[in-house]
PDB file of C-alpha atoms in Angstrom:
ATOM      1  CA  MET L   1     221.523 103.437 -13.075  1.00 68.00           C
ATOM      2  CA  ILE L   2     224.723 105.045 -11.799  1.00 69.00           C
ATOM      3  CA  ASP L   3     223.509 108.458 -12.940  1.00 93.00           C
ATOM      4  CA  LEU L   4     220.122 107.827 -11.317  1.00 96.00           C
ATOM      5  CA  LYS L   5     221.751 106.837  -8.023  1.00 97.00           C
ATOM      6  CA  ASP L   6     223.864 110.014  -8.070  1.00 97.00           C
ATOM      7  CA  PHE L   7     220.762 112.086  -8.800  1.00 97.00           C
ATOM      8  CA  LEU L   8     218.738 110.483  -5.996  1.00 97.00           C
ATOM      9  CA  ASP L   9     221.649 110.694  -3.537  1.00 97.00           C
ATOM     10  CA  GLN L  10     221.808 114.418  -4.235  1.00 97.00           C
ATOM     11  CA  LYS L  11     218.074 114.765  -3.595  1.00 97.00           C
ATOM     12  CA  VAL L  12     218.331 112.771  -0.341  1.00 97.00           C
ATOM     13  CA  GLU L  13     220.930 115.258   0.894  1.00 96.00           C
ATOM     14  CA  GLU L  14     218.689 118.125  -0.166  1.00 96.00           C
ATOM     15  CA  TYR L  15     215.528 116.935   1.595  1.00 96.00           C
ATOM     16  CA  ASN L  16     216.842 114.902   4.543  1.00 97.00           C
ATOM     17  CA  GLN L  17     217.430 118.076   6.533  1.00 95.00           C
ATOM     18  CA  PRO L  18     215.827 119.701   9.609  1.00 94.00           C
ATOM     19  CA  GLY L  19     214.046 122.156   7.323  1.00 93.00           C
ATOM     20  CA  PHE L  20     211.928 119.228   6.080  1.00 92.00           C
ATOM     21  CA  ILE L  21     210.366 118.823   9.523  1.00 95.00           C
ATOM     22  CA  THR L  22     208.298 121.998   9.801  1.00 92.00           C
ATOM     23  CA  ALA L  23     205.754 121.293   7.061  1.00 93.00           C
ATOM     24  CA  ASP L  24     205.646 117.518   7.454  1.00 94.00           C
ATOM     25  CA  PRO L  25     203.737 115.258   9.891  1.00 97.00           C
ATOM     26  CA  VAL L  26     207.098 114.067  11.248  1.00 97.00           C
ATOM     27  CA  GLY L  27     207.217 117.449  12.965  1.00 97.00           C
ATOM     28  CA  ILE L  28     204.515 116.258  15.387  1.00 98.00           C
ATOM     29  CA  PRO L  29     206.689 113.738  17.277  1.00 98.00           C
ATOM     30  CA  HIS L  30     209.593 116.218  17.108  1.00 98.00           C
ATOM     31  CA  ARG L  31     207.707 118.287  19.670  1.00 98.00           C
ATOM     32  CA  PHE L  32     208.572 115.702  22.326  1.00 98.00           C
ATOM     33  CA  SER L  33     211.716 114.385  23.964  1.00 98.00           C
ATOM     34  CA  LYS L  34     210.457 111.357  25.930  1.00 98.00           C
ATOM     35  CA  LYS L  35     210.682 108.145  23.924  1.00 98.00           C
ATOM     36  CA  GLN L  36     207.111 107.027  24.591  1.00 98.00           C
ATOM     37  CA  ASP L  37     205.686 110.467  23.747  1.00 98.00           C
ATOM     38  CA  ILE L  38     207.549 110.359  20.436  1.00 98.00           C
ATOM     39  CA  GLU L  39     206.256 106.863  19.712  1.00 98.00           C
ATOM     40  CA  ILE L  40     202.620 107.661  20.505  1.00 98.00           C
ATOM     41  CA  SER L  41     202.442 111.071  18.828  1.00 98.00           C
ATOM     42  CA  GLY L  42     204.324 109.707  15.826  1.00 98.00           C
ATOM     43  CA  PHE L  43     201.951 106.761  15.544  1.00 98.00           C
ATOM     44  CA  PHE L  44     198.912 109.034  15.455  1.00 98.00           C
ATOM     45  CA  ALA L  45     200.654 111.428  13.044  1.00 98.00           C
ATOM     46  CA  ALA L  46     201.453 108.591  10.649  1.00 98.00           C
ATOM     47  CA  ILE L  47     197.998 107.010  10.812  1.00 98.00           C
ATOM     48  CA  LEU L  48     196.288 110.360  10.217  1.00 98.00           C
ATOM     49  CA  ALA L  49     198.667 111.284   7.383  1.00 96.00           C
ATOM     50  CA  TRP L  50     196.374 111.544   4.447  1.00 90.00           C
ATOM     51  CA  GLY L  51     195.135 114.736   2.849  1.00 89.00           C
ATOM     52  CA  GLN L  52     196.873 118.097   2.956  1.00 91.00           C
ATOM     53  CA  ARG L  53     199.899 118.180   5.246  1.00 92.00           C
ATOM     54  CA  LYS L  54     198.740 121.395   6.935  1.00 94.00           C
ATOM     55  CA  THR L  55     195.396 119.788   7.827  1.00 97.00           C
ATOM     56  CA  ILE L  56     197.126 116.633   9.093  1.00 97.00           C
ATOM     57  CA  ILE L  57     199.365 118.681  11.380  1.00 97.00           C
ATOM     58  CA  ASN L  58     196.425 120.700  12.686  1.00 97.00           C
ATOM     59  CA  LYS L  59     194.384 117.586  13.420  1.00 98.00           C
ATOM     60  CA  CYS L  60     197.284 115.906  15.186  1.00 98.00           C
ATOM     61  CA  SER L  61     197.813 119.036  17.266  1.00 98.00           C
ATOM     62  CA  GLN L  62     194.129 119.029  18.218  1.00 98.00           C
ATOM     63  CA  LEU L  63     194.299 115.370  19.236  1.00 98.00           C
ATOM     64  CA  LEU L  64     197.406 115.864  21.374  1.00 98.00           C
ATOM     65  CA  GLU L  65     195.906 118.909  23.070  1.00 98.00           C
ATOM     66  CA  MET L  66     193.076 116.630  24.240  1.00 98.00           C
ATOM     67  CA  MET L  67     195.823 114.609  25.943  1.00 98.00           C
ATOM     68  CA  ASP L  68     197.298 117.752  27.534  1.00 98.00           C
ATOM     69  CA  ASN L  69     200.267 117.315  25.183  1.00 98.00           C
ATOM     70  CA  ALA L  70     201.476 114.437  27.353  1.00 98.00           C
ATOM     71  CA  PRO L  71     200.322 111.333  25.436  1.00 98.00           C
ATOM     72  CA  TYR L  72     202.310 108.763  27.415  1.00 98.00           C
ATOM     73  CA  ASP L  73     201.056 110.064  30.755  1.00 98.00           C
ATOM     74  CA  PHE L  74     197.548 110.177  29.301  1.00 98.00           C
ATOM     75  CA  MET L  75     197.705 106.535  28.226  1.00 98.00           C
ATOM     76  CA  LEU L  76     198.750 105.442  31.699  1.00 98.00           C
ATOM     77  CA  HIS L  77     196.494 107.615  33.856  1.00 98.00           C
ATOM     78  CA  HIS L  78     193.402 108.841  31.988  1.00 98.00           C
ATOM     79  CA  THR L  79     189.903 108.376  33.448  1.00 97.00           C
ATOM     80  CA  GLU L  80     186.622 107.644  31.703  1.00 96.00           C
ATOM     81  CA  ALA L  81     185.738 111.334  31.962  1.00 97.00           C
ATOM     82  CA  ASP L  82     188.978 112.236  30.176  1.00 98.00           C
ATOM     83  CA  LEU L  83     187.802 110.272  27.140  1.00 98.00           C
ATOM     84  CA  ARG L  84     184.649 112.311  26.516  1.00 97.00           C
ATOM     85  CA  PRO L  85     186.260 115.049  24.390  1.00 96.00           C
ATOM     86  CA  PHE L  86     187.433 112.401  21.924  1.00 98.00           C
ATOM     87  CA  LEU L  87     183.818 111.731  20.998  1.00 97.00           C
ATOM     88  CA  GLU L  88     184.077 114.941  18.957  1.00 96.00           C
ATOM     89  CA  PHE L  89     187.313 114.086  17.149  1.00 97.00           C
ATOM     90  CA  LYS L  90     187.284 113.276  13.452  1.00 97.00           C
ATOM     91  CA  HIS L  91     189.735 113.388  10.563  1.00 97.00           C
ATOM     92  CA  ARG L  92     188.309 112.307   7.242  1.00 95.00           C
ATOM     93  CA  THR L  93     187.048 108.741   7.886  1.00 96.00           C
ATOM     94  CA  PHE L  94     188.924 108.405  11.192  1.00 97.00           C
ATOM     95  CA  ASN L  95     186.235 109.059  13.817  1.00 98.00           C
ATOM     96  CA  ASP L  96     185.569 108.830  17.551  1.00 97.00           C
ATOM     97  CA  ILE L  97     185.200 105.027  17.523  1.00 98.00           C
ATOM     98  CA  ASP L  98     188.602 104.680  15.905  1.00 98.00           C
ATOM     99  CA  THR L  99     190.233 107.212  18.226  1.00 98.00           C
ATOM    100  CA  LEU L 100     188.923 105.530  21.352  1.00 98.00           C
ATOM    101  CA  TRP L 101     190.087 102.112  20.164  1.00 98.00           C
ATOM    102  CA  PHE L 102     193.570 103.430  19.474  1.00 98.00           C
ATOM    103  CA  ILE L 103     193.665 104.892  22.972  1.00 98.00           C
ATOM    104  CA  HIS L 104     192.348 101.630  24.418  1.00 98.00           C
ATOM    105  CA  PHE L 105     195.064  99.590  22.705  1.00 98.00           C
ATOM    106  CA  LEU L 106     197.902 101.980  23.496  1.00 98.00           C
ATOM    107  CA  SER L 107     196.814 102.357  27.108  1.00 98.00           C
ATOM    108  CA  GLY L 108     196.737  98.614  27.662  1.00 98.00           C
ATOM    109  CA  PHE L 109     199.983  98.076  25.794  1.00 98.00           C
ATOM    110  CA  TYR L 110     202.031 100.693  27.645  1.00 98.00           C
ATOM    111  CA  LYS L 111     200.865  99.351  30.992  1.00 98.00           C
ATOM    112  CA  LYS L 112     202.691  96.124  30.079  1.00 98.00           C
ATOM    113  CA  HIS L 113     205.542  97.286  27.819  1.00 98.00           C
ATOM    114  CA  ASP L 114     208.077 100.094  27.846  1.00 98.00           C
ATOM    115  CA  SER L 115     208.090 100.699  24.105  1.00 98.00           C
ATOM    116  CA  LEU L 116     205.762 100.270  21.133  1.00 98.00           C
ATOM    117  CA  GLU L 117     208.689  98.567  19.406  1.00 98.00           C
ATOM    118  CA  ALA L 118     207.608  95.332  21.103  1.00 98.00           C
ATOM    119  CA  ALA L 119     204.324  95.385  19.172  1.00 98.00           C
ATOM    120  CA  PHE L 120     206.099  95.771  15.839  1.00 98.00           C
ATOM    121  CA  THR L 121     208.719  93.066  16.396  1.00 98.00           C
ATOM    122  CA  ILE L 122     206.507  90.040  17.065  1.00 98.00           C
ATOM    123  CA  GLY L 123     208.144  87.257  15.059  1.00 98.00           C
ATOM    124  CA  TRP L 124     211.184  89.318  14.088  1.00 98.00           C
ATOM    125  CA  THR L 125     214.128  87.661  12.306  1.00 97.00           C
ATOM    126  CA  ASP L 126     217.151  89.182  10.595  1.00 96.00           C
ATOM    127  CA  SER L 127     215.763  88.408   7.114  1.00 96.00           C
ATOM    128  CA  THR L 128     215.229  91.317   4.715  1.00 94.00           C
ATOM    129  CA  GLU L 129     211.877  89.697   3.877  1.00 95.00           C
ATOM    130  CA  VAL L 130     210.514  89.839   7.437  1.00 98.00           C
ATOM    131  CA  MET L 131     208.385  92.970   7.152  1.00 98.00           C
ATOM    132  CA  TYR L 132     205.350  91.123   5.769  1.00 98.00           C
ATOM    133  CA  ASP L 133     205.233  89.017   8.932  1.00 98.00           C
ATOM    134  CA  LEU L 134     205.869  91.960  11.262  1.00 98.00           C
ATOM    135  CA  LEU L 135     203.051  94.072   9.829  1.00 98.00           C
ATOM    136  CA  ARG L 136     200.689  91.111   9.750  1.00 98.00           C
ATOM    137  CA  ASN L 137     201.496  90.293  13.370  1.00 98.00           C
ATOM    138  CA  PHE L 138     201.090  93.902  14.470  1.00 98.00           C
ATOM    139  CA  HIS L 139     197.660  94.069  12.850  1.00 98.00           C
ATOM    140  CA  THR L 140     196.669  90.831  14.600  1.00 98.00           C
ATOM    141  CA  ALA L 141     197.863  92.126  17.973  1.00 98.00           C
ATOM    142  CA  PHE L 142     196.174  95.499  17.520  1.00 98.00           C
ATOM    143  CA  PHE L 143     192.795  93.828  16.982  1.00 98.00           C
ATOM    144  CA  ALA L 144     193.243  90.751  19.193  1.00 97.00           C
ATOM    145  CA  ASP L 145     190.532  91.871  21.606  1.00 96.00           C
ATOM    146  CA  PRO L 146     187.146  90.470  20.478  1.00 95.00           C
ATOM    147  CA  GLN L 147     185.615  93.878  21.219  1.00 95.00           C
ATOM    148  CA  ALA L 148     187.779  95.596  18.605  1.00 98.00           C
ATOM    149  CA  PRO L 149     185.510  97.574  16.242  1.00 98.00           C
ATOM    150  CA  GLN L 150     185.409  96.144  12.738  1.00 97.00           C
ATOM    151  CA  ARG L 151     185.394  99.571  11.114  1.00 97.00           C
ATOM    152  CA  THR L 152     188.740 100.512  12.684  1.00 98.00           C
ATOM    153  CA  ARG L 153     190.592  97.711  10.902  1.00 97.00           C
ATOM    154  CA  LYS L 154     190.793  99.784   7.732  1.00 96.00           C
ATOM    155  CA  HIS L 155     193.023 102.295   9.525  1.00 97.00           C
ATOM    156  CA  ILE L 156     195.774  99.759  10.253  1.00 98.00           C
ATOM    157  CA  ALA L 157     196.953  98.448   6.921  1.00 97.00           C
ATOM    158  CA  THR L 158     198.214  94.894   6.511  1.00 98.00           C
ATOM    159  CA  PRO L 159     200.006  93.259   3.591  1.00 98.00           C
ATOM    160  CA  VAL L 160     197.641  90.307   4.043  1.00 98.00           C
ATOM    161  CA  ARG L 161     195.066  92.516   2.315  1.00 97.00           C
ATOM    162  CA  LYS L 162     197.748  93.422  -0.270  1.00 97.00           C
ATOM    163  CA  ALA L 163     197.868  97.016   0.975  1.00 97.00           C
ATOM    164  CA  ALA L 164     201.030  99.043   0.328  1.00 97.00           C
ATOM    165  CA  CYS L 165     200.968  99.931   4.062  1.00 98.00           C
ATOM    166  CA  LYS L 166     202.419 103.352   3.306  1.00 97.00           C
ATOM    167  CA  ARG L 167     201.561 105.005   6.651  1.00 97.00           C
ATOM    168  CA  ILE L 168     202.880 102.149   8.784  1.00 98.00           C
ATOM    169  CA  ASN L 169     206.029 101.972   6.667  1.00 98.00           C
ATOM    170  CA  MET L 170     206.503 105.714   7.083  1.00 98.00           C
ATOM    171  CA  TYR L 171     206.124 105.384  10.848  1.00 98.00           C
ATOM    172  CA  LEU L 172     208.692 102.603  10.914  1.00 98.00           C
ATOM    173  CA  ARG L 173     211.077 104.795   8.918  1.00 98.00           C
ATOM    174  CA  TRP L 174     210.756 107.469  11.598  1.00 98.00           C
ATOM    175  CA  MET L 175     211.346 105.036  14.445  1.00 98.00           C
ATOM    176  CA  VAL L 176     214.073 102.862  12.902  1.00 98.00           C
ATOM    177  CA  ARG L 177     216.317 104.918  10.598  1.00 97.00           C
ATOM    178  CA  LYS L 178     219.428 106.284  12.267  1.00 93.00           C
ATOM    179  CA  ASP L 179     221.282 109.139  10.606  1.00 88.00           C
ATOM    180  CA  ASP L 180     222.780 112.459  11.579  1.00 88.00           C
ATOM    181  CA  LYS L 181     220.313 114.695   9.755  1.00 93.00           C
ATOM    182  CA  GLY L 182     217.787 115.080  12.569  1.00 93.00           C
ATOM    183  CA  VAL L 183     214.604 114.035  10.741  1.00 97.00           C
ATOM    184  CA  ASP L 184     214.159 110.339  11.557  1.00 98.00           C
ATOM    185  CA  PHE L 185     214.496 109.350  15.213  1.00 98.00           C
ATOM    186  CA  GLY L 186     216.198 105.939  15.165  1.00 97.00           C
ATOM    187  CA  LEU L 187     214.698 105.035  18.552  1.00 98.00           C
ATOM    188  CA  TRP L 188     214.350 101.326  17.865  1.00 98.00           C
ATOM    189  CA  ASP L 189     217.163  98.807  17.593  1.00 97.00           C
ATOM    190  CA  LYS L 190     215.716  95.453  16.584  1.00 98.00           C
ATOM    191  CA  ILE L 191     214.339  96.243  13.142  1.00 98.00           C
ATOM    192  CA  GLN L 192     217.215  97.261  10.882  1.00 98.00           C
ATOM    193  CA  PRO L 193     217.071 100.051   8.257  1.00 98.00           C
ATOM    194  CA  SER L 194     217.889  97.423   5.632  1.00 98.00           C
ATOM    195  CA  GLN L 195     214.604  95.654   6.459  1.00 98.00           C
ATOM    196  CA  LEU L 196     212.357  98.682   6.006  1.00 98.00           C
ATOM    197  CA  ILE L 197     209.931  98.985   3.094  1.00 98.00           C
ATOM    198  CA  CYS L 198     209.669 102.287   1.239  1.00 98.00           C
ATOM    199  CA  PRO L 199     206.406 104.157   1.964  1.00 97.00           C
ATOM    200  CA  CYS L 200     204.649 104.152  -1.392  1.00 96.00           C
ATOM    201  CA  ASP L 201     202.278 107.133  -1.352  1.00 93.00           C
ATOM    202  CA  VAL L 202     200.907 108.828  -4.475  1.00 94.00           C
ATOM    203  CA  HIS L 203     203.892 111.185  -4.824  1.00 95.00           C
ATOM    204  CA  VAL L 204     206.543 108.500  -4.346  1.00 97.00           C
ATOM    205  CA  ASP L 205     204.638 106.141  -6.643  1.00 97.00           C
ATOM    206  CA  ARG L 206     204.337 108.726  -9.419  1.00 97.00           C
ATOM    207  CA  VAL L 207     207.991 109.803  -9.330  1.00 97.00           C
ATOM    208  CA  ALA L 208     209.287 106.230  -9.027  1.00 98.00           C
ATOM    209  CA  ARG L 209     207.331 105.241 -12.109  1.00 97.00           C
ATOM    210  CA  LYS L 210     208.685 108.186 -14.093  1.00 96.00           C
ATOM    211  CA  LEU L 211     212.204 107.162 -13.107  1.00 97.00           C
ATOM    212  CA  GLY L 212     211.612 103.549 -14.132  1.00 97.00           C
ATOM    213  CA  LEU L 213     211.830 102.148 -10.594  1.00 98.00           C
ATOM    214  CA  ILE L 214     208.352 100.555 -10.704  1.00 97.00           C
ATOM    215  CA  ASP L 215     206.977  98.325 -13.469  1.00 96.00           C
ATOM    216  CA  ARG L 216     203.952  96.872 -11.675  1.00 96.00           C
ATOM    217  CA  ARG L 217     200.714  98.503 -12.866  1.00 94.00           C
ATOM    218  CA  GLN L 218     198.764  98.693  -9.617  1.00 95.00           C
ATOM    219  CA  THR L 219     199.999 100.133  -6.330  1.00 96.00           C
ATOM    220  CA  ASP L 220     199.935  97.532  -3.573  1.00 97.00           C
ATOM    221  CA  TRP L 221     202.243  95.574  -1.253  1.00 98.00           C
ATOM    222  CA  LEU L 222     204.098  93.949  -4.141  1.00 98.00           C
ATOM    223  CA  THR L 223     204.663  97.392  -5.659  1.00 98.00           C
ATOM    224  CA  ALA L 224     206.230  98.617  -2.424  1.00 98.00           C
ATOM    225  CA  ILE L 225     208.428  95.494  -2.383  1.00 98.00           C
ATOM    226  CA  GLU L 226     209.431  96.040  -6.019  1.00 98.00           C
ATOM    227  CA  LEU L 227     210.391  99.657  -5.363  1.00 98.00           C
ATOM    228  CA  THR L 228     212.320  98.787  -2.214  1.00 98.00           C
ATOM    229  CA  LYS L 229     214.300  96.071  -4.005  1.00 98.00           C
ATOM    230  CA  ARG L 230     215.303  98.598  -6.657  1.00 98.00           C
ATOM    231  CA  LEU L 231     216.347 101.085  -3.984  1.00 98.00           C
ATOM    232  CA  ARG L 232     218.413  98.390  -2.263  1.00 98.00           C
ATOM    233  CA  GLU L 233     220.518  98.294  -5.415  1.00 97.00           C
ATOM    234  CA  PHE L 234     221.531 101.877  -4.598  1.00 97.00           C
ATOM    235  CA  ASP L 235     221.995 101.357  -0.845  1.00 97.00           C
ATOM    236  CA  PRO L 236     221.461  97.858   0.583  1.00 98.00           C
ATOM    237  CA  GLN L 237     221.837  99.047   4.190  1.00 97.00           C
ATOM    238  CA  ASP L 238     219.507 102.043   4.033  1.00 98.00           C
ATOM    239  CA  PRO L 239     217.241 101.856   0.969  1.00 98.00           C
ATOM    240  CA  VAL L 240     214.381 103.837   2.486  1.00 98.00           C
ATOM    241  CA  LYS L 241     216.479 107.001   2.727  1.00 98.00           C
ATOM    242  CA  TYR L 242     215.413 107.492  -0.900  1.00 98.00           C
ATOM    243  CA  ASP L 243     211.890 108.146   0.343  1.00 98.00           C
ATOM    244  CA  PHE L 244     213.133 111.688   0.987  1.00 97.00           C
ATOM    245  CA  ALA L 245     214.248 112.056  -2.626  1.00 97.00           C
ATOM    246  CA  LEU L 246     211.132 110.586  -4.240  1.00 97.00           C
ATOM    247  CA  PHE L 247     208.698 112.395  -1.937  1.00 96.00           C
ATOM    248  CA  GLY L 248     210.581 115.682  -2.211  1.00 95.00           C
ATOM    249  CA  LEU L 249     210.658 115.469  -5.998  1.00 96.00           C
ATOM    250  CA  GLY L 250     206.936 114.766  -6.073  1.00 94.00           C
ATOM    251  CA  VAL L 251     205.702 117.338  -3.563  1.00 89.00           C
ATOM    252  CA  GLU L 252     208.232 120.158  -3.626  1.00 85.00           C
ATOM    253  CA  GLU L 253     209.349 120.046  -7.245  1.00 86.00           C
ATOM    254  CA  LYS L 254     206.184 118.625  -8.905  1.00 82.00           C
ATOM    255  CA  PHE L 255     208.565 116.359 -10.825  1.00 77.00           C
TER     256      PHE L 255
END
């Protein structure tokens, strides 16, 4: 385990660098400097992050161009006419209905709150086991309006449905982790890095299994918890930094 920690620490240093940004969806929110623009663009980038990374980046760029590359201002001031172009937007199974609901929620939320952090910290405590409740509560808040389309629920994962919640966990990594490498933003203060759950996508899952960090057969919420608990043995304060190592090994090195 000591050798494995040393190996993964080395890989974290290798991949947690500004050079990682260019070809990754995290590069989308790095185009902005205003906190709310980073939050909104990052949220869309994380939710749309499935498929080839180049396609994800292109689709996110298209979506933000429809908002005049000013997503926060768009959420506060758009008109009904401004929404028409979004009827043509689609990425895999994420379609116009989903896009318009996301805009509807974010618009209403930012007219009442300064930061999207408030939506992700409903019921927060300092327990390392709190993330189940936070993601469940966010999902509930996101679809609290009776008019929320049923089909859109599949795009906001919840551990209640035993999902690994990889995209939401990735987004939270971007917003919460604070380091000096320039990849993650560390904009939010309430959720602590020690509380984060490792995003368990296909690359991370495959590499973690090869390294003996996952025993559970299926990939679901309990798998993400199992992996995170193992990573906490290496760094209790910042276990999710190893996402860089596992993802980098899987994608860049075909480990």
